[in-house]
Protein backbone atom coordinates (compact mmCIF):
# COMPACT_ATOMS: atom_id res chain seq x y z
CA UNK A 1 0.00 0.00 0.00
CA UNK A 2 1.25 3.47 -0.91
CA UNK A 3 0.18 6.71 0.74
CA UNK A 4 1.94 9.20 -1.48
CA UNK A 5 0.04 12.10 0.08
CA UNK A 6 -2.74 11.18 2.51
CA UNK A 7 -3.60 12.71 5.90
CA UNK A 8 -0.37 12.63 7.95
CA UNK A 9 1.47 10.42 5.42
CA UNK A 10 3.75 11.61 2.63
CA UNK A 11 5.74 9.29 0.39
CA UNK A 12 4.91 6.27 2.56
CA UNK A 13 4.84 2.66 1.38
CA UNK A 14 3.87 -0.29 3.56
CA UNK A 15 4.18 -4.00 2.73
CA UNK A 16 1.07 -5.93 3.77
CA UNK A 17 1.84 -9.48 4.84
CA UNK A 18 -0.35 -12.22 6.33
CA UNK A 19 -0.45 -10.36 9.68
CA UNK A 20 0.53 -6.68 9.59
CA UNK A 21 0.07 -4.34 12.55
CA UNK A 22 0.63 -0.58 12.59
CA UNK A 23 2.07 0.86 15.78
CA UNK A 24 3.21 4.30 16.83
CA UNK A 25 2.39 7.30 18.99
CA UNK A 26 -0.91 9.15 18.81
CA UNK A 27 -1.15 11.12 15.59
CA UNK A 28 1.38 8.96 13.75
CA UNK A 29 -1.20 7.80 11.19
CA UNK A 30 -2.11 4.28 12.30
CA UNK A 31 -5.84 4.68 11.77
CA UNK A 32 -5.46 6.70 8.57
CA UNK A 33 -3.37 3.89 7.05
CA UNK A 34 -6.24 1.46 7.58
CA UNK A 35 -8.71 4.06 6.38
CA UNK A 36 -6.81 4.36 3.09
CA UNK A 37 -6.76 0.57 2.73
CA UNK A 38 -10.53 0.38 3.24
CA UNK A 39 -11.06 3.27 0.82
CA UNK A 40 -9.16 1.47 -1.93
CA UNK A 41 -11.19 -1.66 -1.22
CA UNK A 42 -14.49 0.18 -1.51
CA UNK A 43 -13.41 1.92 -4.72
CA UNK A 44 -12.40 -1.46 -6.13
CA UNK A 45 -15.89 -2.70 -5.29
CA UNK A 46 -17.44 0.10 -7.33
CA UNK A 47 -18.59 2.40 -4.50
CA UNK A 48 -19.02 6.07 -5.47
CA UNK A 49 -16.36 8.50 -4.32
CA UNK A 50 -18.56 10.59 -2.02
CA UNK A 51 -19.58 7.50 -0.03
CA UNK A 52 -15.97 6.34 0.30
CA UNK A 53 -14.71 9.77 1.41
CA UNK A 54 -17.50 11.54 3.36
CA UNK A 55 -14.89 13.98 4.76
CA UNK A 56 -12.40 14.40 1.90
CA UNK A 57 -10.80 17.53 3.35
CA UNK A 58 -9.62 15.42 6.29
CA UNK A 59 -7.64 13.23 3.88
CA UNK A 60 -5.62 16.13 2.44
CA UNK A 61 -2.08 16.23 3.92
CA UNK A 62 -1.68 18.77 6.66
CA UNK A 63 -0.28 22.05 5.41
CA UNK A 64 -0.96 21.24 1.75
CA UNK A 65 -1.48 24.52 -0.09
CA UNK A 66 -4.12 25.00 -2.75
CA UNK A 67 -3.11 25.70 -6.35
CA UNK A 68 -4.14 28.96 -8.09
CA UNK A 69 -7.54 27.40 -8.88
CA UNK A 70 -8.12 26.57 -5.21
CA UNK A 71 -7.65 22.82 -5.70
CA UNK A 72 -6.28 20.47 -3.04
CA UNK A 73 -6.26 16.69 -2.94
CA UNK A 74 -4.53 13.46 -1.96
CA UNK A 75 -2.92 10.42 -3.61
CA UNK A 76 -3.10 6.75 -2.61
CA UNK A 77 -2.33 3.46 -4.32
CA UNK A 78 -1.30 -0.15 -3.98
CA UNK A 79 0.38 -3.05 -5.74
CA UNK A 80 -1.31 -6.46 -5.91
CA UNK A 81 0.65 -9.56 -6.91
CA UNK A 82 -0.94 -12.57 -8.60
CA UNK A 83 -1.15 -14.52 -11.88
CA UNK A 84 -0.73 -11.31 -13.89
CA UNK A 85 2.42 -10.42 -11.92
CA UNK A 86 2.73 -7.29 -9.79
CA UNK A 87 0.00 -4.84 -10.82
CA UNK A 88 0.29 -1.26 -9.62
CA UNK A 89 -2.60 1.17 -9.11
CA UNK A 90 -2.20 4.87 -8.33
CA UNK A 91 -5.12 7.23 -7.76
CA UNK A 92 -5.15 11.03 -7.44
CA UNK A 93 -8.25 12.51 -5.80
CA UNK A 94 -9.25 16.17 -5.77
CA UNK A 95 -10.89 16.98 -2.44
CA UNK A 96 -11.51 20.70 -2.93
CA UNK A 97 -13.36 22.54 -4.32
CA UNK A 98 -15.14 19.50 -5.82
CA UNK A 99 -14.57 15.86 -4.88
CA UNK A 100 -13.50 13.89 -7.96
CA UNK A 101 -10.89 11.45 -9.24
CA UNK A 102 -8.54 13.53 -11.36
CA UNK A 103 -6.00 10.88 -12.29
CA UNK A 104 -5.56 7.12 -12.27
CA UNK A 105 -2.80 4.86 -13.54
CA UNK A 106 -2.73 1.06 -13.81
CA UNK A 107 0.60 -0.51 -14.73
CA UNK A 108 2.04 -4.03 -15.01
CA UNK A 109 5.28 -5.40 -16.39
CA UNK A 110 6.65 -1.90 -16.86
CA UNK A 111 3.79 -0.99 -19.20
CA UNK A 112 1.00 1.51 -18.62
CA UNK A 113 -2.32 -0.26 -19.18
CA UNK A 114 -4.73 2.50 -18.13
CA UNK A 115 -4.45 6.23 -17.54
CA UNK A 116 -7.14 8.78 -16.79
CA UNK A 117 -6.87 12.56 -16.62
CA UNK A 118 -9.20 15.46 -16.00
CA UNK A 119 -9.38 17.46 -19.23
CA UNK A 120 -12.46 19.61 -18.72
CA UNK A 121 -13.14 20.72 -15.11
CA UNK A 122 -16.65 21.70 -16.16
CA UNK A 123 -17.64 18.08 -16.90
CA UNK A 124 -17.99 15.24 -14.39
CA UNK A 125 -15.85 12.98 -16.59
CA UNK A 126 -12.20 12.07 -17.05
CA UNK A 127 -10.52 11.11 -20.29
CA UNK A 128 -9.36 7.49 -20.13
CA UNK A 129 -6.90 5.67 -22.34
CA UNK A 130 -6.24 1.95 -22.13
CA UNK A 131 -3.83 -0.37 -23.88
CA UNK A 132 -5.19 -2.15 -26.95
CA UNK A 133 -2.16 -3.27 -29.01
CA UNK A 134 -4.36 -3.92 -32.05
CA UNK A 135 -4.86 -1.89 -35.18
CA UNK A 136 -5.44 0.99 -32.76
CA UNK A 137 -2.72 0.93 -30.05
CA UNK A 138 -4.76 2.84 -27.47
CA UNK A 139 -8.50 3.12 -26.89
CA UNK A 140 -9.79 6.44 -25.58
CA UNK A 141 -13.15 7.04 -23.94
CA UNK A 142 -14.66 9.17 -21.16
CA UNK A 143 -15.26 7.63 -17.73
CA UNK A 144 -17.10 9.08 -14.72
CA UNK A 145 -14.94 11.01 -12.28
CA UNK A 146 -16.61 9.53 -9.18
CA UNK A 147 -15.74 5.87 -9.82
CA UNK A 148 -12.51 3.92 -10.03
CA UNK A 149 -11.75 3.37 -13.71
CA UNK A 150 -9.97 0.08 -13.02
CA UNK A 151 -13.19 -1.35 -11.58
CA UNK A 152 -15.09 -0.32 -14.73
CA UNK A 153 -12.65 -1.81 -17.25
CA UNK A 154 -14.14 -5.35 -17.25
CA UNK A 155 -17.38 -3.74 -18.49
CA UNK A 156 -15.68 -1.61 -21.14
CA UNK A 157 -12.88 -3.73 -22.62
CA UNK A 158 -13.87 -6.31 -25.23
CA UNK A 159 -10.90 -8.65 -24.71
CA UNK A 160 -10.37 -9.30 -28.43
CA UNK A 161 -6.68 -8.41 -28.70
CA UNK A 162 -3.67 -9.56 -26.72
CA UNK A 163 -3.33 -6.08 -25.30
CA UNK A 164 -6.96 -5.97 -24.19
CA UNK A 165 -6.58 -9.35 -22.51
CA UNK A 166 -3.58 -8.02 -20.57
CA UNK A 167 -5.61 -5.02 -19.45
CA UNK A 168 -8.47 -7.24 -18.32
CA UNK A 169 -6.18 -9.64 -16.46
CA UNK A 170 -4.48 -6.80 -14.59
CA UNK A 171 -7.74 -4.99 -13.78
CA UNK A 172 -9.48 -8.13 -12.59
CA UNK A 173 -6.51 -9.10 -10.41
CA UNK A 174 -6.55 -5.67 -8.78
CA UNK A 175 -10.33 -5.65 -8.27
CA UNK A 176 -10.34 -9.15 -6.73
CA UNK A 177 -7.51 -8.17 -4.36
CA UNK A 178 -9.34 -5.04 -3.26
CA UNK A 179 -12.90 -6.28 -2.96
CA UNK A 180 -12.29 -9.05 -0.44
CA UNK A 181 -11.91 -6.77 2.59
CA UNK A 182 -13.85 -6.92 5.87
CA UNK A 183 -13.48 -4.00 8.25
CA UNK A 184 -14.23 -5.24 11.77
CA UNK A 185 -15.21 -2.92 14.64
CA UNK A 186 -16.75 -5.04 17.44
CA UNK A 187 -19.23 -3.08 19.56
CA UNK A 188 -19.54 -4.90 22.91
CA UNK A 189 -22.44 -2.75 24.11
CA UNK A 190 -24.49 -3.86 21.10
CA UNK A 191 -23.38 -7.50 21.19
CA UNK A 192 -25.13 -8.11 24.50
CA UNK A 193 -28.68 -7.64 23.22
CA UNK A 194 -30.76 -10.49 21.69
CA UNK A 195 -30.96 -10.41 17.89
CA UNK A 196 -33.50 -11.59 15.31
CA UNK A 197 -33.00 -15.09 13.92
CA UNK A 198 -31.94 -15.66 10.33
CA UNK A 199 -29.25 -12.99 9.95
CA UNK A 200 -26.31 -15.34 9.46
CA UNK A 201 -23.68 -12.96 8.03
CA UNK A 202 -21.57 -11.17 10.60
CA UNK A 203 -21.83 -7.40 10.36
CA UNK A 204 -19.02 -4.90 10.85
CA UNK A 205 -19.97 -4.18 14.47
CA UNK A 206 -20.49 -7.89 15.27
CA UNK A 207 -23.79 -6.97 16.95
CA UNK A 208 -25.53 -10.00 15.35
CA UNK A 209 -23.05 -12.39 16.99
CA UNK A 210 -25.79 -14.72 18.29
CA UNK A 211 -27.30 -15.30 14.83
CA UNK A 212 -23.87 -16.09 13.39
CA UNK A 213 -23.05 -18.50 16.22
CA UNK A 214 -26.27 -20.39 15.46
CA UNK A 215 -25.12 -20.75 11.88
CA UNK A 216 -21.54 -21.81 12.65
CA UNK A 217 -22.77 -24.33 15.22
CA UNK A 218 -24.83 -26.16 12.57
CA UNK A 219 -22.91 -25.50 9.33
CA UNK A 220 -19.24 -25.09 10.31
CA UNK A 221 -18.70 -27.75 12.96
CA UNK A 222 -14.91 -27.84 12.80
CA UNK A 223 -14.51 -24.06 12.82
CA UNK A 224 -17.02 -23.78 15.63
CA UNK A 225 -14.96 -26.25 17.67
CA UNK A 226 -11.86 -24.11 17.07
CA UNK A 227 -13.84 -21.07 18.18
CA UNK A 228 -14.79 -22.82 21.44
CA UNK A 229 -11.12 -23.66 21.98
CA UNK A 230 -10.16 -20.05 21.33
CA UNK A 231 -12.81 -18.84 23.77
CA UNK A 232 -11.50 -21.25 26.40
CA UNK A 233 -8.00 -19.83 25.91
CA UNK A 234 -9.00 -16.17 26.07
CA UNK A 235 -12.02 -15.89 28.38
CA UNK A 236 -12.09 -16.03 32.17
CA UNK A 237 -13.05 -19.40 33.60
CA UNK A 238 -13.49 -22.63 31.66
CA UNK A 239 -15.41 -22.47 28.37
CA UNK A 240 -16.71 -25.79 27.11
CA UNK A 241 -19.34 -24.60 24.61
CA UNK A 242 -20.68 -21.62 22.71
CA UNK A 243 -24.38 -21.83 22.02
CA UNK A 244 -27.53 -19.91 21.29
CA UNK A 245 -30.71 -19.65 23.33
CA UNK A 246 -33.99 -18.92 21.58
CA UNK A 247 -36.13 -16.57 23.65
CA UNK A 248 -39.92 -16.45 23.90
CA UNK A 249 -40.21 -13.73 21.26
CA UNK A 250 -38.14 -15.77 18.78
CA UNK A 251 -34.98 -13.73 19.15
CA UNK A 252 -31.58 -15.28 19.81
CA UNK A 253 -29.16 -14.81 22.69
CA UNK A 254 -25.62 -16.15 22.64
CA UNK A 255 -24.48 -18.21 25.61
CA UNK A 256 -21.26 -19.60 27.04
CA UNK A 257 -21.17 -23.11 28.47
CA UNK A 258 -18.98 -23.48 31.54
CA UNK A 259 -19.16 -27.25 32.01
CA UNK A 260 -20.29 -28.86 35.24
CA UNK A 261 -22.94 -31.15 33.79
CA UNK A 262 -26.22 -30.74 31.93
CA UNK A 263 -27.93 -29.13 34.94
CA UNK A 264 -25.47 -26.20 34.92
CA UNK A 265 -27.12 -23.22 33.17
CA UNK A 266 -25.23 -21.52 30.34
CA UNK A 267 -23.99 -17.97 30.87
CA UNK A 268 -25.44 -15.28 28.55
CA UNK A 269 -22.62 -13.50 26.68
CA UNK A 270 -24.10 -10.26 27.97
CA UNK A 271 -22.38 -11.02 31.26
CA UNK A 272 -18.95 -11.09 29.66
CA UNK A 273 -16.68 -8.08 29.90
CA UNK A 274 -15.97 -5.78 26.97
CA UNK A 275 -12.56 -7.34 26.42
CA UNK A 276 -13.97 -10.87 26.35
CA UNK A 277 -16.68 -9.87 23.87
CA UNK A 278 -14.20 -8.11 21.59
CA UNK A 279 -11.87 -11.11 21.79
CA UNK A 280 -14.71 -13.52 20.98
CA UNK A 281 -15.87 -11.43 18.01
CA UNK A 282 -12.37 -11.09 16.55
CA UNK A 283 -11.72 -14.82 16.94
CA UNK A 284 -15.00 -15.52 15.14
CA UNK A 285 -13.98 -13.22 12.27
CA UNK A 286 -10.62 -14.96 11.88
CA UNK A 287 -12.19 -18.42 11.93
CA UNK A 288 -14.96 -17.83 9.40
CA UNK A 289 -14.57 -16.26 5.96
CA UNK A 290 -16.41 -14.53 3.09
CA UNK A 291 -19.33 -16.96 3.32
CA UNK A 292 -20.07 -15.89 6.90
CA UNK A 293 -18.78 -12.31 6.97
CA UNK A 294 -20.72 -9.48 5.36
CA UNK A 295 -18.15 -8.83 2.64
CA UNK A 296 -18.80 -8.36 -1.08
CA UNK A 297 -16.23 -10.80 -2.42
CA UNK A 298 -15.87 -11.35 -6.15
CA UNK A 299 -18.45 -14.09 -6.70
CA UNK A 300 -17.16 -14.98 -10.15
CA UNK A 301 -13.76 -15.97 -8.71
CA UNK A 302 -13.39 -19.31 -6.90
CA UNK A 303 -12.94 -18.82 -3.15
CA UNK A 304 -9.75 -20.89 -3.27
CA UNK A 305 -8.16 -18.11 -5.38
CA UNK A 306 -9.21 -15.25 -3.09
CA UNK A 307 -7.58 -13.87 0.02
CA UNK A 308 -9.80 -12.15 2.56
CA UNK A 309 -8.27 -9.16 4.32
CA UNK A 310 -9.57 -8.31 7.79
CA UNK A 311 -9.05 -4.72 8.93
CA UNK A 312 -9.10 -4.23 12.71
CA UNK A 313 -8.46 -0.73 14.00
CA UNK A 314 -7.56 -0.91 17.69
CA UNK A 315 -7.04 -4.67 17.60
CA UNK A 316 -5.87 -4.82 21.21
CA UNK A 317 -8.45 -2.41 22.63
CA UNK A 318 -9.79 -3.70 26.00
CA UNK A 319 -7.77 -6.93 25.61
CA UNK A 320 -5.24 -8.26 28.10
CA UNK A 321 -1.87 -9.67 27.13
CA UNK A 322 -3.06 -13.27 27.04
CA UNK A 323 -5.93 -12.42 24.68
CA UNK A 324 -3.65 -10.45 22.34
CA UNK A 325 -1.20 -13.35 22.14
CA UNK A 326 -3.98 -15.87 21.48
CA UNK A 327 -5.51 -13.73 18.71
CA UNK A 328 -2.18 -13.14 17.01
CA UNK A 329 -1.28 -16.83 17.15
CA UNK A 330 -4.68 -17.66 15.66
CA UNK A 331 -4.22 -15.07 12.89
CA UNK A 332 -0.76 -16.39 12.02
CA UNK A 333 -2.02 -19.98 11.95
CA UNK A 334 -4.93 -19.15 9.64
CA UNK A 335 -2.89 -16.75 7.51
CA UNK A 336 -0.34 -19.46 6.82
CA UNK A 337 -2.90 -21.15 4.57
CA UNK A 338 -2.88 -18.07 2.32
CA UNK A 339 -6.62 -17.37 2.40
CA UNK A 340 -6.72 -14.64 5.06
CA UNK A 341 -4.61 -11.70 6.06
CA UNK A 342 -5.00 -9.39 9.03
CA UNK A 343 -4.12 -5.70 9.02
CA UNK A 344 -4.68 -3.77 12.22
CA UNK A 345 -3.49 -1.11 14.61
CA UNK A 346 -2.20 -1.70 18.13
CA UNK A 347 -1.00 0.29 21.11
CA UNK A 348 2.62 0.04 22.19
CA UNK A 349 1.94 -2.79 24.71
CA UNK A 350 0.18 -4.69 21.93
CA UNK A 351 3.10 -4.02 19.60
CA UNK A 352 5.52 -5.46 22.15
CA UNK A 353 3.57 -8.72 22.20
CA UNK A 354 3.24 -8.67 18.41
CA UNK A 355 7.00 -8.39 17.98
CA UNK A 356 7.36 -11.50 20.12
CA UNK A 357 5.00 -13.48 17.85
CA UNK A 358 6.69 -15.18 14.87
CA UNK A 359 4.92 -14.41 11.61
CA UNK A 360 3.66 -10.94 12.63
CA UNK A 361 4.98 -7.82 10.88
CA UNK A 362 4.91 -4.65 12.96
CA UNK A 363 5.10 -1.36 11.03
CA UNK A 364 6.43 1.32 13.37
CA UNK A 365 5.09 4.73 12.42
CA UNK A 366 6.87 7.85 13.56
CA UNK A 367 5.29 11.24 13.12
CA UNK A 368 8.64 12.68 12.01
CA UNK A 369 9.09 10.09 9.27
CA UNK A 370 5.58 9.72 7.72
XYZ file of C-alpha atoms in Angstrom:
370
model
C 0.000 0.000 0.000
C 1.247 3.468 -0.907
C 0.176 6.711 0.745
C 1.935 9.202 -1.475
C 0.035 12.103 0.083
C -2.740 11.181 2.511
C -3.600 12.711 5.901
C -0.366 12.625 7.946
C 1.466 10.423 5.423
C 3.746 11.613 2.625
C 5.742 9.289 0.391
C 4.913 6.273 2.564
C 4.843 2.665 1.380
C 3.871 -0.289 3.560
C 4.181 -4.003 2.731
C 1.070 -5.928 3.766
C 1.841 -9.481 4.844
C -0.346 -12.223 6.328
C -0.451 -10.364 9.679
C 0.533 -6.678 9.591
C 0.066 -4.342 12.548
C 0.634 -0.583 12.587
C 2.075 0.856 15.780
C 3.206 4.302 16.831
C 2.385 7.297 18.992
C -0.909 9.148 18.812
C -1.149 11.119 15.590
C 1.383 8.963 13.748
C -1.200 7.801 11.194
C -2.110 4.278 12.298
C -5.844 4.677 11.770
C -5.458 6.699 8.570
C -3.368 3.895 7.054
C -6.237 1.455 7.580
C -8.714 4.064 6.383
C -6.809 4.361 3.095
C -6.765 0.574 2.726
C -10.531 0.382 3.243
C -11.063 3.270 0.825
C -9.159 1.472 -1.932
C -11.186 -1.659 -1.221
C -14.486 0.182 -1.514
C -13.407 1.924 -4.718
C -12.402 -1.464 -6.126
C -15.885 -2.700 -5.292
C -17.445 0.101 -7.329
C -18.588 2.396 -4.498
C -19.019 6.068 -5.466
C -16.358 8.501 -4.322
C -18.560 10.587 -2.018
C -19.575 7.503 -0.026
C -15.969 6.342 0.303
C -14.707 9.769 1.414
C -17.502 11.539 3.364
C -14.887 13.982 4.756
C -12.404 14.396 1.897
C -10.800 17.532 3.354
C -9.619 15.424 6.292
C -7.636 13.230 3.881
C -5.617 16.126 2.441
C -2.081 16.228 3.918
C -1.681 18.773 6.659
C -0.276 22.052 5.409
C -0.961 21.241 1.753
C -1.480 24.518 -0.085
C -4.119 24.999 -2.755
C -3.110 25.702 -6.351
C -4.137 28.962 -8.085
C -7.539 27.404 -8.884
C -8.117 26.572 -5.214
C -7.652 22.817 -5.702
C -6.285 20.475 -3.045
C -6.256 16.695 -2.943
C -4.526 13.457 -1.960
C -2.916 10.420 -3.606
C -3.104 6.750 -2.614
C -2.334 3.457 -4.323
C -1.299 -0.152 -3.983
C 0.378 -3.053 -5.743
C -1.306 -6.461 -5.910
C 0.647 -9.562 -6.912
C -0.944 -12.567 -8.596
C -1.149 -14.520 -11.881
C -0.729 -11.306 -13.886
C 2.417 -10.420 -11.922
C 2.731 -7.288 -9.789
C 0.001 -4.844 -10.825
C 0.289 -1.256 -9.618
C -2.603 1.168 -9.105
C -2.199 4.874 -8.327
C -5.120 7.234 -7.761
C -5.155 11.032 -7.436
C -8.254 12.515 -5.799
C -9.253 16.170 -5.773
C -10.891 16.975 -2.435
C -11.510 20.701 -2.928
C -13.357 22.545 -4.324
C -15.136 19.500 -5.817
C -14.574 15.860 -4.884
C -13.502 13.891 -7.959
C -10.895 11.455 -9.239
C -8.542 13.532 -11.363
C -5.995 10.882 -12.291
C -5.557 7.118 -12.275
C -2.801 4.857 -13.543
C -2.728 1.057 -13.813
C 0.603 -0.514 -14.731
C 2.035 -4.028 -15.012
C 5.278 -5.398 -16.386
C 6.652 -1.900 -16.859
C 3.790 -0.987 -19.200
C 0.997 1.507 -18.624
C -2.324 -0.257 -19.175
C -4.727 2.503 -18.131
C -4.452 6.228 -17.536
C -7.139 8.784 -16.789
C -6.865 12.561 -16.615
C -9.196 15.462 -16.003
C -9.384 17.460 -19.225
C -12.459 19.611 -18.716
C -13.138 20.722 -15.111
C -16.653 21.699 -16.163
C -17.635 18.083 -16.901
C -17.988 15.238 -14.388
C -15.851 12.980 -16.593
C -12.201 12.069 -17.049
C -10.524 11.107 -20.287
C -9.359 7.486 -20.126
C -6.902 5.666 -22.339
C -6.236 1.948 -22.132
C -3.825 -0.373 -23.884
C -5.186 -2.146 -26.954
C -2.163 -3.268 -29.011
C -4.362 -3.923 -32.048
C -4.861 -1.890 -35.177
C -5.437 0.987 -32.759
C -2.715 0.927 -30.053
C -4.761 2.838 -27.469
C -8.502 3.124 -26.889
C -9.790 6.443 -25.580
C -13.149 7.045 -23.936
C -14.664 9.173 -21.163
C -15.258 7.634 -17.730
C -17.104 9.079 -14.722
C -14.940 11.007 -12.276
C -16.605 9.530 -9.181
C -15.739 5.868 -9.816
C -12.508 3.916 -10.028
C -11.751 3.373 -13.713
C -9.968 0.079 -13.022
C -13.194 -1.351 -11.579
C -15.085 -0.316 -14.730
C -12.651 -1.809 -17.247
C -14.145 -5.351 -17.253
C -17.379 -3.743 -18.485
C -15.677 -1.609 -21.142
C -12.885 -3.732 -22.621
C -13.866 -6.310 -25.232
C -10.903 -8.648 -24.713
C -10.367 -9.303 -28.433
C -6.679 -8.409 -28.702
C -3.674 -9.562 -26.721
C -3.329 -6.075 -25.296
C -6.957 -5.969 -24.193
C -6.576 -9.351 -22.507
C -3.582 -8.016 -20.574
C -5.606 -5.017 -19.451
C -8.474 -7.241 -18.324
C -6.180 -9.640 -16.462
C -4.483 -6.797 -14.595
C -7.737 -4.987 -13.784
C -9.482 -8.133 -12.588
C -6.511 -9.100 -10.414
C -6.551 -5.673 -8.776
C -10.330 -5.655 -8.271
C -10.344 -9.147 -6.726
C -7.511 -8.167 -4.364
C -9.341 -5.042 -3.257
C -12.902 -6.279 -2.962
C -12.294 -9.055 -0.442
C -11.912 -6.770 2.590
C -13.846 -6.917 5.866
C -13.484 -4.001 8.254
C -14.228 -5.238 11.772
C -15.212 -2.924 14.642
C -16.746 -5.045 17.435
C -19.228 -3.075 19.555
C -19.541 -4.902 22.911
C -22.438 -2.746 24.106
C -24.494 -3.858 21.105
C -23.380 -7.501 21.187
C -25.126 -8.112 24.504
C -28.684 -7.643 23.216
C -30.757 -10.491 21.692
C -30.957 -10.409 17.889
C -33.504 -11.589 15.309
C -32.998 -15.087 13.920
C -31.939 -15.659 10.330
C -29.245 -12.988 9.946
C -26.313 -15.343 9.457
C -23.680 -12.956 8.030
C -21.567 -11.172 10.595
C -21.825 -7.400 10.362
C -19.024 -4.903 10.854
C -19.970 -4.176 14.470
C -20.491 -7.892 15.274
C -23.792 -6.974 16.954
C -25.525 -9.999 15.350
C -23.050 -12.394 16.986
C -25.788 -14.719 18.289
C -27.295 -15.298 14.831
C -23.870 -16.094 13.390
C -23.051 -18.499 16.223
C -26.266 -20.393 15.463
C -25.118 -20.747 11.877
C -21.542 -21.806 12.646
C -22.770 -24.335 15.215
C -24.829 -26.158 12.570
C -22.908 -25.502 9.334
C -19.244 -25.088 10.314
C -18.697 -27.746 12.960
C -14.909 -27.844 12.797
C -14.508 -24.058 12.820
C -17.025 -23.784 15.633
C -14.960 -26.254 17.665
C -11.864 -24.110 17.070
C -13.839 -21.071 18.181
C -14.787 -22.821 21.437
C -11.122 -23.662 21.985
C -10.156 -20.048 21.332
C -12.811 -18.843 23.773
C -11.502 -21.250 26.397
C -7.997 -19.830 25.907
C -9.002 -16.166 26.066
C -12.016 -15.889 28.380
C -12.094 -16.028 32.165
C -13.053 -19.395 33.601
C -13.491 -22.628 31.664
C -15.410 -22.467 28.366
C -16.714 -25.790 27.106
C -19.341 -24.599 24.615
C -20.683 -21.618 22.714
C -24.377 -21.833 22.024
C -27.533 -19.913 21.289
C -30.705 -19.646 23.333
C -33.993 -18.919 21.579
C -36.129 -16.568 23.654
C -39.921 -16.448 23.904
C -40.214 -13.728 21.258
C -38.144 -15.766 18.781
C -34.982 -13.725 19.148
C -31.582 -15.280 19.811
C -29.165 -14.809 22.694
C -25.621 -16.149 22.635
C -24.478 -18.209 25.612
C -21.260 -19.603 27.043
C -21.170 -23.113 28.471
C -18.982 -23.478 31.544
C -19.164 -27.251 32.009
C -20.292 -28.861 35.238
C -22.940 -31.148 33.792
C -26.218 -30.738 31.927
C -27.927 -29.133 34.936
C -25.472 -26.201 34.917
C -27.124 -23.223 33.165
C -25.226 -21.522 30.338
C -23.993 -17.973 30.874
C -25.437 -15.281 28.549
C -22.617 -13.505 26.677
C -24.096 -10.258 27.968
C -22.379 -11.019 31.259
C -18.947 -11.091 29.665
C -16.682 -8.078 29.898
C -15.971 -5.782 26.972
C -12.563 -7.340 26.415
C -13.973 -10.869 26.349
C -16.675 -9.871 23.867
C -14.201 -8.113 21.586
C -11.865 -11.109 21.787
C -14.709 -13.525 20.983
C -15.867 -11.433 18.014
C -12.371 -11.089 16.548
C -11.720 -14.823 16.940
C -15.001 -15.525 15.140
C -13.980 -13.221 12.274
C -10.620 -14.961 11.881
C -12.186 -18.417 11.933
C -14.965 -17.833 9.396
C -14.573 -16.264 5.964
C -16.415 -14.534 3.090
C -19.334 -16.956 3.318
C -20.067 -15.892 6.898
C -18.780 -12.312 6.971
C -20.724 -9.484 5.359
C -18.148 -8.834 2.640
C -18.797 -8.362 -1.083
C -16.226 -10.801 -2.421
C -15.872 -11.355 -6.154
C -18.452 -14.092 -6.695
C -17.157 -14.981 -10.149
C -13.765 -15.967 -8.713
C -13.390 -19.312 -6.898
C -12.938 -18.821 -3.150
C -9.748 -20.886 -3.267
C -8.161 -18.111 -5.376
C -9.207 -15.253 -3.093
C -7.579 -13.873 0.020
C -9.800 -12.155 2.557
C -8.275 -9.162 4.320
C -9.574 -8.312 7.793
C -9.050 -4.720 8.935
C -9.098 -4.229 12.708
C -8.460 -0.728 13.995
C -7.564 -0.915 17.694
C -7.036 -4.671 17.595
C -5.870 -4.823 21.213
C -8.453 -2.406 22.628
C -9.787 -3.698 25.996
C -7.766 -6.930 25.612
C -5.242 -8.258 28.104
C -1.871 -9.667 27.128
C -3.060 -13.270 27.036
C -5.927 -12.420 24.679
C -3.650 -10.454 22.345
C -1.203 -13.354 22.143
C -3.977 -15.873 21.484
C -5.506 -13.729 18.715
C -2.183 -13.144 17.012
C -1.279 -16.834 17.148
C -4.680 -17.665 15.662
C -4.222 -15.071 12.890
C -0.757 -16.392 12.022
C -2.021 -19.978 11.953
C -4.925 -19.152 9.639
C -2.891 -16.746 7.512
C -0.344 -19.455 6.819
C -2.899 -21.150 4.567
C -2.884 -18.069 2.316
C -6.621 -17.372 2.401
C -6.722 -14.645 5.064
C -4.608 -11.695 6.057
C -5.003 -9.390 9.030
C -4.125 -5.705 9.022
C -4.677 -3.775 12.220
C -3.489 -1.108 14.608
C -2.197 -1.695 18.126
C -0.996 0.288 21.108
C 2.622 0.041 22.185
C 1.937 -2.790 24.707
C 0.183 -4.691 21.935
C 3.100 -4.016 19.600
C 5.524 -5.465 22.149
C 3.570 -8.717 22.199
C 3.238 -8.671 18.408
C 6.996 -8.389 17.975
C 7.361 -11.497 20.118
C 4.998 -13.484 17.855
C 6.691 -15.178 14.867
C 4.921 -14.412 11.612
C 3.663 -10.944 12.632
C 4.979 -7.821 10.875
C 4.912 -4.650 12.959
C 5.098 -1.357 11.032
C 6.425 1.323 13.375
C 5.086 4.733 12.416
C 6.866 7.848 13.561
C 5.290 11.238 13.118
C 8.642 12.676 12.013
C 9.091 10.095 9.271
C 5.582 9.719 7.724
